[in-house]
């Protein structure tokens, strides 16, 4: 009886560790996705602004 309960506890601990690792990977993916999205938005807007600034200054000349 005691041997069976120890095996059950070990299986539960392994399952919990698996879910914890899975959650950590999802969190890392979400953070990287957010980071790349922000870089894309900020980078694109700065390129767009510099393009329009150059276009406007060329028209004035």
CSV table of C-alpha atoms in Angstrom, one decimal:
chain,number,residue,atom,x,y,z
A,1,UNK,CA,0.0,0.0,0.0
A,2,UNK,CA,2.7,2.5,1.0
A,3,UNK,CA,4.8,1.6,-2.1
A,4,UNK,CA,1.8,2.4,-4.4
A,5,UNK,CA,1.2,5.8,-2.8
A,6,UNK,CA,4.8,6.8,-3.2
A,7,UNK,CA,4.7,5.9,-6.9
A,8,UNK,CA,1.5,8.0,-7.2
A,9,UNK,CA,3.1,11.0,-5.5
A,10,UNK,CA,6.1,10.8,-7.8
A,11,UNK,CA,3.9,10.7,-10.9
A,12,UNK,CA,2.0,13.7,-9.7
A,13,UNK,CA,5.2,15.6,-9.1
A,14,UNK,CA,6.4,14.8,-12.6
A,15,UNK,CA,3.1,16.0,-14.1
A,16,UNK,CA,3.3,19.2,-12.1
A,17,UNK,CA,6.9,19.9,-13.3
A,18,UNK,CA,5.9,19.2,-16.9
A,19,UNK,CA,3.0,21.7,-16.7
A,20,UNK,CA,5.3,24.3,-15.0
A,21,UNK,CA,7.9,23.9,-17.8
A,22,UNK,CA,5.1,24.2,-20.4
A,23,UNK,CA,3.8,27.4,-18.8
A,24,UNK,CA,7.4,28.9,-18.7
A,25,UNK,CA,7.8,28.2,-22.4
A,26,UNK,CA,4.5,29.9,-23.2
A,27,UNK,CA,5.4,32.9,-21.1
A,28,UNK,CA,8.8,33.2,-22.8
A,29,UNK,CA,7.1,33.0,-26.2
A,30,UNK,CA,4.6,35.7,-25.3
A,31,UNK,CA,7.3,38.0,-24.1
A,32,UNK,CA,9.4,37.5,-27.2
A,33,UNK,CA,6.3,38.0,-29.4
A,34,UNK,CA,5.5,41.3,-27.6
A,35,UNK,CA,9.1,42.4,-27.9
A,36,UNK,CA,9.3,41.7,-31.6
A,37,UNK,CA,5.9,43.4,-32.1
A,38,UNK,CA,7.1,46.5,-30.3
A,39,UNK,CA,10.3,46.6,-32.2
A,40,UNK,CA,8.4,46.3,-35.5
A,41,UNK,CA,5.9,49.1,-34.6
A,42,UNK,CA,8.6,51.5,-33.3
A,43,UNK,CA,11.0,50.7,-36.1
A,44,UNK,CA,8.4,51.0,-38.8
A,45,UNK,CA,7.1,54.3,-37.4
A,46,UNK,CA,10.5,55.8,-37.2
A,47,UNK,CA,11.3,54.8,-40.8
A,48,UNK,CA,8.0,56.1,-42.0
A,49,UNK,CA,8.5,59.4,-40.2
A,50,UNK,CA,12.0,59.8,-41.6
A,51,UNK,CA,10.8,59.0,-45.1
A,52,UNK,CA,8.0,61.7,-44.9
A,53,UNK,CA,10.4,64.2,-43.4
A,54,UNK,CA,12.8,63.7,-46.4
A,55,UNK,CA,10.0,63.9,-48.9
A,56,UNK,CA,8.7,67.2,-47.4
A,57,UNK,CA,12.2,68.8,-47.3
A,58,UNK,CA,12.8,67.8,-50.9
A,59,UNK,CA,9.5,69.5,-52.0
A,60,UNK,CA,10.6,72.8,-50.4
A,61,UNK,CA,13.8,73.0,-52.4
